[in-house]
Coordinates of C-alpha atoms (C1' of nucleotides) in Angstrom, one line a residue:
Chain A
M1 CA -3.4 20.7 38.9
T2 CA -2.4 22.1 35.6
R3 CA -1.0 25.5 36.6
L4 CA 2.5 25.3 35.4
S5 CA 3.8 27.1 38.5
R6 CA 2.8 23.9 40.4
Y7 CA 3.2 21.2 37.8
L8 CA 6.3 19.0 37.4
L9 CA 7.5 19.8 33.9
P10 CA 11.3 20.0 34.0
T11 CA 12.2 21.3 30.6
E12 CA 15.8 21.5 29.5
R13 CA 17.5 23.9 27.2
Q14 CA 20.0 21.4 26.0
P15 CA 19.4 17.7 25.1
P16 CA 21.2 15.0 27.1
S17 CA 24.7 14.6 25.6
D18 CA 24.2 11.0 24.8
A19 CA 20.9 11.4 22.9
E20 CA 21.0 10.7 19.2
A21 CA 17.4 10.2 18.1
L22 CA 15.2 13.3 17.8
S23 CA 12.3 11.8 19.8
H24 CA 14.8 10.9 22.6
K25 CA 16.2 14.4 22.8
L26 CA 12.8 16.1 22.7
M27 CA 11.1 13.8 25.2
V28 CA 13.8 14.5 27.7
R29 CA 14.0 18.2 26.9
A30 CA 10.2 18.7 27.1
G31 CA 10.1 17.0 30.5
L32 CA 8.2 13.9 29.5
I33 CA 10.6 11.2 30.5
R34 CA 13.8 10.7 32.5
Q35 CA 16.2 7.8 32.4
V36 CA 16.7 5.4 35.3
G37 CA 19.1 3.0 33.7
S38 CA 19.9 1.5 30.3
G39 CA 16.6 0.9 28.6
L40 CA 14.7 2.0 31.8
W41 CA 12.6 5.1 31.8
S42 CA 10.3 7.0 34.1
Y43 CA 7.4 8.9 32.7
L44 CA 6.9 12.3 34.2
P45 CA 3.4 13.7 34.6
A46 CA 3.1 15.2 31.1
G47 CA 4.7 12.2 29.4
W48 CA 2.4 9.9 31.3
R49 CA -0.7 11.9 30.2
S50 CA 0.3 11.3 26.5
H51 CA 0.9 7.7 27.2
E52 CA -2.5 7.3 28.8
R53 CA -4.2 9.1 25.9
T54 CA -2.6 6.6 23.5
V55 CA -3.7 3.7 25.8
Q56 CA -7.3 5.0 25.8
I57 CA -7.5 5.2 22.1
I58 CA -6.3 1.6 21.8
R59 CA -8.7 0.5 24.5
E60 CA -11.7 2.0 22.8
E61 CA -11.0 0.4 19.5
L62 CA -10.3 -3.0 20.9
N63 CA -13.5 -2.8 22.9
A64 CA -15.2 -1.9 19.7
I65 CA -14.3 -5.3 18.2
G66 CA -15.4 -7.2 21.2
G67 CA -12.1 -7.3 23.1
Q68 CA -12.3 -7.9 26.8
E69 CA -9.7 -6.2 29.0
M70 CA -8.1 -8.1 31.8
L71 CA -4.7 -8.1 33.6
M72 CA -2.1 -10.8 33.9
P73 CA 1.0 -10.7 36.1
V74 CA 4.5 -9.8 35.0
L75 CA 6.1 -12.3 37.4
L76 CA 5.5 -15.8 36.3
P77 CA 6.4 -19.4 37.2
A78 CA 9.2 -20.5 34.9
E79 CA 7.2 -23.7 34.4
L80 CA 4.9 -21.9 31.9
W81 CA 7.8 -21.0 29.7
K82 CA 9.4 -24.4 30.0
R83 CA 6.2 -25.9 28.7
S84 CA 6.0 -23.6 25.7
G85 CA 9.7 -24.2 24.9
R86 CA 10.6 -20.5 25.3
Y87 CA 12.5 -20.7 28.5
E88 CA 15.9 -20.7 26.8
I89 CA 15.3 -17.3 25.1
D90 CA 18.3 -15.1 26.1
E91 CA 16.0 -12.0 26.4
L92 CA 13.9 -13.7 29.0
F93 CA 14.7 -12.4 32.6
K94 CA 15.0 -15.4 34.9
L95 CA 15.1 -15.3 38.7
D96 CA 14.4 -17.5 41.7
D97 CA 11.9 -16.7 44.5
R98 CA 12.9 -17.0 48.2
K99 CA 12.0 -20.7 48.1
G100 CA 14.3 -21.2 45.2
A101 CA 11.5 -21.8 42.7
P102 CA 12.4 -20.6 39.2
M103 CA 10.5 -17.6 38.0
V104 CA 10.6 -15.4 34.9
L105 CA 9.5 -11.9 34.0
A106 CA 7.0 -11.9 31.2
M107 CA 8.3 -10.6 27.9
T108 CA 4.9 -11.3 26.4
H109 CA 1.8 -13.3 27.7
E110 CA 0.9 -16.1 25.2
E111 CA 1.8 -18.7 27.8
V112 CA -0.4 -17.3 30.6
V113 CA -3.4 -16.4 28.5
T114 CA -3.4 -19.8 26.8
S115 CA -3.1 -21.6 30.1
H116 CA -6.2 -19.7 31.3
V117 CA -8.1 -20.4 28.1
A118 CA -7.3 -24.0 28.3
Q119 CA -9.1 -24.1 31.6
F120 CA -12.1 -22.0 30.7
V121 CA -12.9 -23.0 27.1
R122 CA -14.7 -26.3 26.9
S123 CA -17.1 -26.0 24.0
Y124 CA -17.3 -24.5 20.6
R125 CA -20.0 -22.4 22.2
D126 CA -17.2 -20.6 24.2
L127 CA -15.5 -19.4 21.0
P128 CA -14.5 -17.0 19.6
L129 CA -12.9 -15.0 22.4
T130 CA -10.7 -11.9 22.3
L131 CA -8.8 -11.0 25.5
Y132 CA -6.3 -8.2 26.0
H133 CA -4.4 -6.2 28.5
F134 CA -2.0 -3.4 29.0
Q135 CA 1.0 -4.8 30.9
T136 CA 4.6 -4.2 31.5
K137 CA 6.9 -6.3 29.5
E138 CA 10.5 -7.2 30.5
R139 CA 13.1 -8.0 27.9
D140 CA 16.8 -8.3 28.5
E141 CA 17.6 -6.5 25.2
P142 CA 21.2 -6.8 24.0
R143 CA 21.2 -3.2 23.2
P144 CA 18.5 -0.8 24.4
R145 CA 18.6 2.4 22.3
A146 CA 17.0 5.7 21.3
G147 CA 15.1 6.7 24.4
V148 CA 11.8 4.8 24.6
L149 CA 12.2 3.2 21.1
R150 CA 13.9 0.1 22.4
T151 CA 13.8 -0.5 26.1
R152 CA 14.2 -3.3 28.5
E153 CA 10.9 -2.6 30.3
F154 CA 7.9 -1.1 28.5
I155 CA 4.1 -1.3 28.5
M156 CA 2.5 -3.2 25.7
K157 CA -1.0 -3.8 24.7
D158 CA -1.2 -7.4 23.8
S159 CA -4.4 -9.1 22.7
Y160 CA -5.1 -12.7 21.9
T161 CA -7.8 -14.2 19.9
F162 CA -9.1 -17.7 20.2
D163 CA -11.1 -19.4 17.5
R164 CA -12.4 -22.8 16.4
D165 CA -10.4 -23.0 13.2
A166 CA -8.4 -21.2 10.6
E167 CA -11.4 -19.5 9.2
G168 CA -12.4 -18.2 12.6
L169 CA -8.8 -17.0 13.1
Q170 CA -9.0 -15.1 9.8
I171 CA -12.1 -13.3 10.9
S172 CA -10.5 -12.3 14.2
Y173 CA -7.4 -11.3 12.4
D174 CA -9.3 -9.1 10.0
A175 CA -11.2 -7.5 12.9
H176 CA -7.8 -6.6 14.4
I177 CA -6.7 -5.1 11.1
D178 CA -9.7 -2.9 11.2
A179 CA -9.1 -1.9 14.8
Y180 CA -5.4 -1.2 14.2
D181 CA -6.1 0.9 11.2
R182 CA -8.5 3.0 13.2
I183 CA -6.1 3.2 16.2
F184 CA -3.1 4.5 14.2
E185 CA -5.4 6.8 12.2
R186 CA -6.8 8.3 15.4
C187 CA -3.2 8.7 16.7
G188 CA -2.6 10.9 13.8
L189 CA 0.4 8.9 12.5
E190 CA 1.6 8.3 9.0
F191 CA 1.8 4.5 8.9
Y192 CA 1.9 1.5 6.7
R193 CA 0.6 -2.0 7.3
V194 CA 3.3 -4.2 5.8
D195 CA 3.7 -7.9 5.2
S196 CA 6.2 -9.3 7.7
D197 CA 8.2 -12.3 8.6
V198 CA 6.4 -15.1 10.5
G199 CA 9.8 -16.2 11.8
M200 CA 10.6 -19.6 13.1
M201 CA 7.4 -19.6 15.2
G202 CA 5.7 -21.0 12.2
G203 CA 2.7 -18.8 12.2
S204 CA 0.6 -18.7 9.0
G205 CA 0.6 -14.9 8.5
A206 CA 1.8 -11.7 10.0
H207 CA 1.7 -7.9 9.4
E208 CA 3.5 -5.1 11.0
Y209 CA 2.3 -1.5 11.4
M210 CA 5.2 0.7 10.5
A211 CA 5.5 4.5 11.2
P212 CA 8.1 5.9 8.8
C213 CA 10.7 8.2 10.4
A214 CA 14.4 8.7 10.6
A215 CA 15.0 7.0 13.9
G216 CA 13.3 3.8 12.7
E217 CA 15.1 0.5 13.2
N218 CA 13.2 -1.3 10.4
E219 CA 13.1 -0.8 6.7
V220 CA 10.0 -1.1 4.6
A221 CA 9.8 -1.5 0.8
L222 CA 7.0 0.6 -0.6
A223 CA 5.4 0.9 -4.0
P224 CA 1.9 1.9 -5.1
G225 CA -0.3 -0.9 -3.7
Y226 CA 2.6 -2.6 -2.1
A227 CA 4.2 -2.5 1.4
A228 CA 6.4 -5.0 3.0
N229 CA 9.2 -5.3 5.5
V230 CA 12.4 -5.6 3.6
E231 CA 12.9 -8.8 5.5
V232 CA 10.3 -10.4 3.4
A233 CA 9.9 -8.0 0.4
S234 CA 10.0 -9.5 -3.0
A235 CA 10.4 -7.6 -6.3
V236 CA 11.7 -7.9 -9.8
A237 CA 15.3 -6.8 -10.1
S238 CA 16.3 -4.2 -12.6
A239 CA 18.3 -5.7 -15.5
V240 CA 22.0 -5.5 -15.7
P241 CA 23.0 -3.5 -18.8
G242 CA 25.4 -5.2 -21.1
L243 CA 25.1 -8.6 -19.6
P244 CA 26.3 -11.1 -22.3
M245 CA 24.0 -13.9 -23.6
A246 CA 25.0 -17.5 -22.9
G247 CA 27.7 -18.5 -25.4
G248 CA 30.8 -20.6 -25.3
L249 CA 32.0 -22.6 -22.4
P250 CA 33.5 -20.9 -19.3
E251 CA 36.9 -19.5 -19.7
R252 CA 39.4 -19.0 -16.9
V253 CA 40.7 -15.5 -16.3
S254 CA 43.5 -14.5 -13.9
T255 CA 42.4 -12.3 -11.0
P256 CA 45.4 -12.3 -8.6
G257 CA 44.4 -11.1 -5.2
L258 CA 41.0 -9.9 -6.3
T259 CA 38.5 -11.4 -3.8
T260 CA 35.6 -9.0 -3.7
V261 CA 32.9 -8.3 -6.2
A262 CA 34.0 -4.7 -6.6
E263 CA 37.6 -5.6 -7.2
V264 CA 36.8 -8.3 -9.8
A265 CA 34.3 -6.2 -11.6
G266 CA 36.6 -3.2 -11.7
A267 CA 39.6 -5.3 -13.0
L268 CA 37.5 -6.9 -15.7
G269 CA 35.7 -3.7 -16.7
V270 CA 32.1 -5.0 -16.0
L271 CA 29.3 -4.0 -13.6
P272 CA 29.1 -5.8 -10.3
G273 CA 25.8 -7.2 -11.5
A274 CA 27.7 -9.3 -14.1
L275 CA 29.1 -11.4 -11.3
L276 CA 27.7 -14.2 -9.3
K277 CA 28.2 -13.6 -5.5
A278 CA 28.7 -16.9 -3.7
F279 CA 27.5 -17.1 -0.1
P280 CA 28.4 -20.5 1.5
I281 CA 26.2 -21.6 4.4
V282 CA 25.8 -24.6 6.6
V283 CA 22.2 -25.5 7.0
D284 CA 21.0 -26.9 10.4
G285 CA 21.8 -30.6 10.2
G286 CA 25.1 -30.0 8.6
A287 CA 24.7 -29.7 4.8
L288 CA 27.0 -27.2 3.2
T289 CA 25.1 -25.2 0.5
L290 CA 26.2 -22.5 -1.9
V291 CA 23.8 -19.6 -2.2
L292 CA 24.2 -17.4 -5.3
V293 CA 22.9 -13.9 -5.8
R294 CA 23.8 -11.3 -8.3
G295 CA 27.0 -9.4 -7.6
D296 CA 25.1 -6.2 -6.8
H297 CA 22.6 -7.9 -4.5
R298 CA 22.7 -9.0 -0.9
V299 CA 21.5 -12.3 0.6
N300 CA 18.3 -11.9 2.7
E301 CA 18.8 -14.2 5.7
F302 CA 15.1 -14.1 6.6
K303 CA 13.9 -15.1 3.2
L304 CA 16.7 -17.7 3.0
R305 CA 15.7 -19.2 6.3
N306 CA 12.1 -19.3 5.3
F307 CA 12.9 -21.0 2.0
L308 CA 15.1 -23.6 3.8
Q309 CA 12.5 -24.0 6.5
A310 CA 15.6 -24.4 8.7
D311 CA 18.1 -22.3 10.5
F312 CA 21.6 -21.8 9.0
R313 CA 24.9 -20.2 9.6
Q314 CA 27.7 -18.8 7.4
A315 CA 30.3 -21.5 6.6
S316 CA 33.7 -21.1 8.2
V317 CA 36.8 -20.5 6.0
E318 CA 37.9 -24.1 6.9
E319 CA 34.7 -25.6 5.7
I320 CA 34.8 -23.5 2.5
E321 CA 38.3 -24.5 1.7
A322 CA 37.8 -28.1 2.5
Q323 CA 34.7 -28.6 0.3
I324 CA 34.6 -25.8 -2.2
G325 CA 37.7 -23.8 -3.0
P326 CA 40.0 -21.0 -1.8
A327 CA 38.0 -18.3 0.0
G328 CA 37.5 -15.3 -2.3
F329 CA 37.5 -17.4 -5.4
I330 CA 34.7 -19.8 -4.9
G331 CA 32.0 -20.4 -7.5
P332 CA 29.3 -23.0 -8.5
V333 CA 31.1 -24.7 -11.3
G334 CA 32.3 -28.2 -10.5
V335 CA 31.3 -28.2 -6.9
S336 CA 29.5 -31.2 -5.4
I337 CA 27.3 -29.4 -3.0
P338 CA 23.7 -28.0 -3.6
V339 CA 23.4 -24.6 -5.2
L340 CA 20.6 -22.2 -4.5
L341 CA 20.2 -19.7 -7.3
D342 CA 18.4 -16.4 -6.6
E343 CA 15.4 -15.7 -8.9
S344 CA 16.9 -12.5 -10.2
L345 CA 19.7 -14.4 -11.9
S346 CA 19.1 -15.2 -15.6
T347 CA 19.7 -18.7 -17.0
D348 CA 20.0 -17.3 -20.5
H349 CA 22.9 -15.1 -19.7
A350 CA 26.5 -15.7 -18.9
Y351 CA 28.1 -14.5 -15.6
I352 CA 31.5 -14.3 -14.0
A353 CA 32.1 -16.5 -11.0
G354 CA 34.9 -17.7 -8.9
A355 CA 36.9 -20.6 -10.4
N356 CA 37.5 -22.5 -7.2
Q357 CA 41.2 -22.1 -7.9
P358 CA 43.5 -19.5 -6.3
D359 CA 43.6 -16.1 -8.1
A360 CA 41.2 -17.1 -10.9
H361 CA 37.6 -16.5 -12.0
L362 CA 35.5 -17.9 -14.8
T363 CA 33.7 -15.9 -17.4
G364 CA 30.8 -17.2 -19.5
V365 CA 29.3 -19.2 -16.6
V366 CA 25.7 -20.3 -17.4
A367 CA 23.4 -21.6 -14.8
G368 CA 22.0 -25.0 -15.7
R369 CA 24.5 -25.7 -18.4
D370 CA 27.5 -25.3 -16.2
F371 CA 26.1 -26.3 -12.8
P372 CA 22.8 -27.7 -11.4
Y373 CA 20.8 -25.4 -9.1
T374 CA 17.6 -24.9 -7.2
R375 CA 15.7 -21.6 -7.7
A376 CA 14.7 -19.5 -4.7
D377 CA 13.8 -15.9 -3.9
I378 CA 16.5 -15.1 -1.3
R379 CA 17.8 -11.7 -1.9
N380 CA 17.2 -8.3 -0.4
V381 CA 15.1 -6.0 -2.6
E382 CA 16.8 -2.8 -3.7
E383 CA 15.5 0.7 -4.2
G384 CA 14.2 0.8 -7.8
D385 CA 13.2 -2.8 -8.1
L386 CA 9.8 -3.3 -9.6
V387 CA 6.6 -4.5 -8.1
G388 CA 3.7 -4.6 -10.5
G389 CA 5.7 -2.5 -12.8
Q390 CA 6.2 0.2 -10.2
A391 CA 9.6 1.1 -8.7
I392 CA 9.9 0.5 -5.0
R393 CA 11.4 2.9 -2.5
I394 CA 12.8 1.9 0.9
E395 CA 12.1 3.9 4.0
A396 CA 13.2 3.6 7.7
A397 CA 10.3 3.1 10.0
I398 CA 9.4 2.3 13.7
E399 CA 7.4 -0.8 14.2
V400 CA 4.5 0.5 16.3
G401 CA 2.3 -2.7 16.1
N402 CA 2.2 -6.2 14.8
I403 CA -0.5 -8.8 14.2
F404 CA 0.3 -12.5 14.0
K405 CA -1.6 -15.6 13.2
L406 CA -0.2 -18.1 15.8
G407 CA -2.4 -21.0 14.8
T408 CA -1.9 -23.8 17.3
R409 CA 1.6 -23.0 18.4
Y410 CA 0.5 -22.5 22.0
S411 CA -2.8 -24.3 22.2
E412 CA -0.9 -27.6 21.7
P413 CA 1.6 -27.3 24.6
F414 CA -1.1 -25.9 26.9
A415 CA -3.8 -28.3 25.6
A416 CA -6.2 -25.5 24.8
T417 CA -9.0 -27.6 23.2
Y418 CA -12.7 -27.6 22.8
L419 CA -15.4 -30.0 21.8
D420 CA -17.0 -29.3 18.4
E421 CA -20.6 -30.0 17.4
Q422 CA -19.7 -33.7 16.8
G423 CA -18.1 -34.0 20.2
E424 CA -14.7 -34.2 18.7
Q425 CA -11.8 -32.6 20.6
Q426 CA -10.2 -29.8 18.6
L427 CA -7.3 -27.4 19.1
V428 CA -8.0 -23.7 19.6
W429 CA -6.7 -21.5 16.9
M430 CA -4.9 -18.4 18.2
G431 CA -3.8 -15.0 17.0
S432 CA -1.6 -12.5 19.0
Y433 CA -1.5 -8.8 18.4
G434 CA 0.8 -6.1 20.0
I435 CA 1.0 -2.4 20.2
G436 CA 3.6 -0.3 22.0
P437 CA 2.1 3.0 23.1
A438 CA 5.5 4.5 23.9
R439 CA 6.6 3.8 20.3
I440 CA 3.4 5.6 19.1
M441 CA 4.4 8.6 21.1
A442 CA 8.0 8.5 19.8
A443 CA 6.9 8.0 16.2
A444 CA 4.5 11.0 16.5
I445 CA 7.3 13.2 17.8
E446 CA 9.7 12.0 15.1
Q447 CA 7.2 12.6 12.3
F448 CA 5.9 16.0 13.3
A449 CA 8.6 17.8 15.3
D450 CA 10.1 21.0 14.0
E451 CA 13.1 23.1 15.0
K452 CA 11.1 24.5 18.0
G453 CA 10.1 21.1 19.4
I454 CA 7.3 18.6 19.5
S455 CA 4.1 19.1 17.5
W456 CA 1.6 16.6 18.8
P457 CA -1.3 15.2 17.0
R458 CA -4.2 16.5 19.0
S459 CA -5.2 13.0 20.1
L460 CA -1.9 12.3 21.8
A461 CA -1.0 15.7 23.2
P462 CA -0.6 15.9 27.0
F463 CA -2.8 18.9 27.0
D464 CA -5.1 20.3 24.3
V465 CA -4.2 23.9 24.9
E466 CA -1.4 25.8 26.7
I467 CA -2.2 29.3 27.9
V468 CA 0.7 31.6 28.2
A469 CA 0.0 34.5 30.5
V470 CA 2.2 37.4 29.7
G471 CA 2.6 40.1 32.3
K472 CA 3.1 40.4 36.0
P473 CA 1.0 38.7 38.6
D474 CA -1.8 40.7 40.1
T475 CA -2.5 42.7 36.9
P476 CA -5.6 43.0 34.8
E477 CA -4.0 40.8 32.1
R478 CA -3.4 38.0 34.6
A479 CA -7.0 38.2 35.7
A480 CA -8.0 37.9 32.1
A481 CA -5.7 34.9 31.7
D482 CA -7.3 33.3 34.8
A483 CA -10.7 33.8 33.2
V484 CA -9.6 32.3 29.9
Y485 CA -8.2 29.3 31.8
A486 CA -11.6 28.8 33.4
G487 CA -13.4 29.3 30.2
L488 CA -11.4 26.7 28.2
Q489 CA -11.8 24.2 31.0
A490 CA -15.5 24.8 31.1
V491 CA -15.9 23.6 27.5
G492 CA -14.0 20.4 28.3
L493 CA -10.6 21.2 27.1
D494 CA -7.5 19.9 28.9
V495 CA -5.6 23.1 29.6
L496 CA -2.1 23.7 30.8
Y497 CA -1.8 27.2 32.2
D498 CA 1.6 28.8 32.3
D499 CA 1.1 31.2 35.2
R500 CA 4.8 31.3 36.1
D501 CA 6.5 34.6 36.9
L502 CA 8.8 34.4 33.9
G503 CA 9.6 36.4 30.9
P504 CA 7.5 35.8 27.8
G505 CA 10.3 34.3 25.7
E506 CA 10.9 31.5 28.1
K507 CA 7.2 30.7 28.2
F508 CA 6.8 30.7 24.4
A509 CA 9.9 28.5 24.0
D510 CA 8.6 26.0 26.6
A511 CA 5.2 25.9 25.1
E512 CA 6.5 25.2 21.6
L513 CA 8.9 22.6 23.0
L514 CA 6.1 20.7 24.7
G515 CA 4.0 21.0 21.6
C516 CA 0.4 21.2 22.6
P517 CA -1.7 21.7 19.5
L518 CA -2.9 25.2 20.5
R519 CA -1.1 28.0 22.3
V520 CA -3.2 30.9 23.7
T521 CA -1.4 34.0 24.7
V522 CA -3.1 36.4 27.1
G523 CA -1.4 39.8 27.9
R524 CA -1.9 43.5 27.7
R525 CA -2.4 43.3 23.9
T526 CA -5.2 40.8 24.4
L527 CA -7.0 43.2 26.6
E528 CA -6.5 46.1 24.2
S529 CA -7.8 44.3 21.2
G530 CA -10.4 42.2 22.9
E531 CA -9.2 39.3 20.8
L532 CA -7.5 36.1 21.9
E533 CA -4.1 35.3 20.3
V534 CA -4.0 31.7 19.3
Q535 CA -1.2 29.9 17.7
V536 CA -1.7 26.5 16.0
R537 CA 1.4 24.6 16.9
R538 CA 1.6 22.5 13.7
G539 CA 3.2 25.0 11.3
R540 CA 3.2 27.7 14.0
I541 CA 0.3 29.5 12.4
A542 CA -1.4 32.5 14.1
H543 CA -5.2 32.2 14.2
E544 CA -7.1 35.4 14.5
G545 CA -10.6 36.6 15.2
I546 CA -11.5 34.9 18.5
A547 CA -13.2 37.3 20.8
L548 CA -12.0 37.2 24.3
D549 CA -15.4 37.1 25.9
Q550 CA -16.5 33.9 24.0
A551 CA -13.1 32.2 23.9
G552 CA -14.1 28.8 25.2
E553 CA -16.4 27.6 22.5
A554 CA -14.4 29.1 19.7
V555 CA -11.2 27.6 20.8
R556 CA -12.9 24.2 21.2
Q557 CA -14.2 24.4 17.7
L558 CA -10.8 25.3 16.3
W559 CA -9.2 22.5 18.3
Q560 CA -11.5 20.0 16.6
T561 CA -10.4 21.0 13.2
L562 CA -6.7 20.2 14.0
P563 CA -4.9 17.1 12.8
Chain B
rC1 C1' 29.1 -10.7 21.4
rG2 C1' 32.7 -7.4 18.2
rG3 C1' 34.2 -2.2 17.5
rG4 C1' 34.3 3.0 19.3
rG5 C1' 33.4 6.7 23.0
rC6 C1' 32.0 8.9 27.7
rG7 C1' 31.5 9.2 33.5
rU8 C1' 33.6 16.4 37.1
rG9 C1' 26.9 20.3 41.1
rG10 C1' 20.1 19.5 38.2
rC11 C1' 21.6 20.1 32.5
rG12 C1' 25.8 21.2 29.0
rC13 C1' 31.0 21.4 29.5
rA14 C1' 36.5 22.9 30.8
rG15 C1' 40.4 21.1 33.9
rC16 C1' 43.7 15.4 33.1
rC17 C1' 48.7 15.4 28.5
rU18 C1' 52.9 18.2 32.3
rG19 C1' 50.0 15.7 40.1
rG20 C1' 49.8 21.0 44.2
rU21 C1' 43.2 25.8 46.8
rA22 C1' 37.7 22.0 41.8
rG23 C1' 36.2 25.9 37.6
rC24 C1' 32.7 28.0 33.4
rG25 C1' 27.6 28.7 31.1
rC26 C1' 22.6 27.7 32.1
rA27 C1' 19.5 26.3 36.2
rC28 C1' 18.6 27.3 41.7
rC29 C1' 18.1 30.8 46.5
rU30 C1' 17.8 36.3 48.4
rG31 C1' 17.1 41.5 47.2
rC32 C1' 16.0 45.4 43.7
rU33 C1' 14.9 46.5 38.7
rU34 C1' 12.5 44.2 34.4
rU35 C1' 7.8 41.6 31.7
rG36 C1' 5.1 40.2 24.1
rG37 C1' 10.4 35.7 22.0
rG38 C1' 15.1 32.1 26.4
rA39 C1' 16.2 39.9 31.0
rG40 C1' 19.8 43.2 34.2
rC41 C1' 22.6 44.3 38.7
rA42 C1' 24.3 42.7 43.5
rG43 C1' 24.8 38.8 46.9
rG44 C1' 24.5 33.4 47.9
rG45 C1' 23.9 27.8 48.2
rG46 C1' 25.2 23.2 46.1
rG47 C1' 30.2 18.7 43.7
rU48 C1' 32.7 11.6 48.1
rC49 C1' 35.5 14.5 40.3
rG50 C1' 31.3 6.7 39.0
rG51 C1' 33.6 3.0 42.6
rA52 C1' 37.8 0.2 44.8
rG53 C1' 42.9 -0.5 45.3
rG54 C1' 47.9 1.3 44.2
rU55 C1' 52.1 5.1 43.3
rU56 C1' 53.3 9.8 45.8
rC57 C1' 54.7 14.5 50.9
rA58 C1' 50.3 15.4 47.7
rA59 C1' 45.7 12.3 42.8
rA60 C1' 39.9 14.8 39.2
rU61 C1' 44.9 14.4 37.0
rC62 C1' 49.5 8.7 36.9
rC63 C1' 48.8 2.9 37.3
rU64 C1' 45.6 -1.5 38.0
rC65 C1' 40.9 -3.5 38.6
rU66 C1' 35.8 -2.7 38.5
rC67 C1' 30.8 -0.5 37.7
rG68 C1' 27.7 2.4 34.8
rC69 C1' 26.0 4.9 30.3
rC70 C1' 26.0 6.0 24.9
rC71 C1' 26.9 5.1 19.6
rC72 C1' 27.9 1.6 15.2
rG73 C1' 27.4 -3.5 14.0
rA74 C1' 25.6 -8.5 15.3
rC75 C1' 21.1 -9.9 17.7
rC76 C1' 15.8 -8.6 18.4
rA77 C1' 9.9 -14.4 21.0

RNA sequence: CGGGGCGUGGCGCAGCCUGGUAGCGCACCUGCUUUGGGAGCAGGGGGUCGGAGGUUCAAAUCCUCUCGCCCCGACCA
């Protein structure tokens, strides 16, 4: 049923008042989705068609690397999550069944799939194994946002690989890289595969697939041959002009009431980069540590956490004043706690730092000579930093997929083991891999929409072609439109036929809002010229020269040339 | 969790300050006209004003509580 007169496609002239992101506005306006609650969305027929096209691309490429599709439940016994140690996660929905047994709603499926594999896999001959499914995920997000970009319930493709050892995992991981590259390519997205944080889960490697666009929640650092999430990105800082070389011993300068880098730099007539920014933290276990970065840099909490191999928190004012000095005037000289020195700080130059006395700073401070330190790369990269001699730029992006080497994180608690050739029991090595089809849709909309609406990549569009019939019902031009409809369907195209009894303006506007890659107009002019009027949605380019009587094949061939 | 904002017909909004018949645009229904870029005329239908309690002769409007939703930040296996 793809006659628009009978199809549920409730388009809106105005976006919902609370929508901010472009994809959110357009998906609602084009009649693809409707909100049910915060972070909860229904897909209307056309939106679901796009979602399912995305799903099918993912399915084909995972099957191509030997993935086996299955289905695991959303509702799970809490026991599984207690065993993996993830029951305490705040985002995990928890509930009781009628007997009072604790249950959870799956936010991902490592626990279930590993418990299955622990049962089935006995021998090295059973490995490797790649399993996947498309299943609803439930996450009690602190802040759902931007339409389908961050929701509390969404469908995810999650796949899991099981191998004998780290080398096997690497092979499975590489196969997923190939499949993912093809998937996002086929989806018509601009995307990057970037290095990403392995987090506290202790995996041995991870990448994210990032689709750059304005609504993105993540930032990626990019340079020729380099792509990384800013959470883990590493680069050479640009030098601070006019930074003095190490010289005489530190001298105290009076800085009454000046507690910020900007204030001190301004008062002393130097660049912010001439200062040491002190960031006191308390590492898990209780040790107070002073983290130093350049005045114009920011501490990167992911990199710091990874370096420490432990969690940490910012020190309280009480802790700072008890063990370091007055807040706003702290520095590394003379303190008795460990100092972490960011790699971008020079040991040959002199910096300005807090004096650990009220209303005073020190100039001429030299790392090593004036205080002991440990080196670490713990700062956020900045636009213009160098990687391999090339300046990086930073772009906002949507995370559309991720791949993660889990290692034995789950095989241990679930005792997923096998017997090797020597009869020795070994742990299975795992990888896990996610893709959010809804985010692919939203990213495609963000990347290619124009002022008229959505402009789908042809692989994701709800329909390949939309026919706009201009003219009254029961006229020769309507009969011609009917014939074109049949002709396009006959060559295998998915066609949406706007046969509504409306003016042409509304139909054109709706067609461009929905954004199918081709729009075919059939009206009196068509009959007069004997030629089909075709508009390529991307760029809104008119395409001429298709004869009405052989429309089907010609339109199909044109469609195949589209992005 | 901190900060800010908003709940009035399907969508977008006004009305609230200063209490007194619930209104506008679009959409919808009927009829006629119109049909190549969001038509015209005429008639019509639809709203417990998020919810509860209170003040008052009278509450969309004032007060209290509460629920929901959005944005920024924090957080994001």
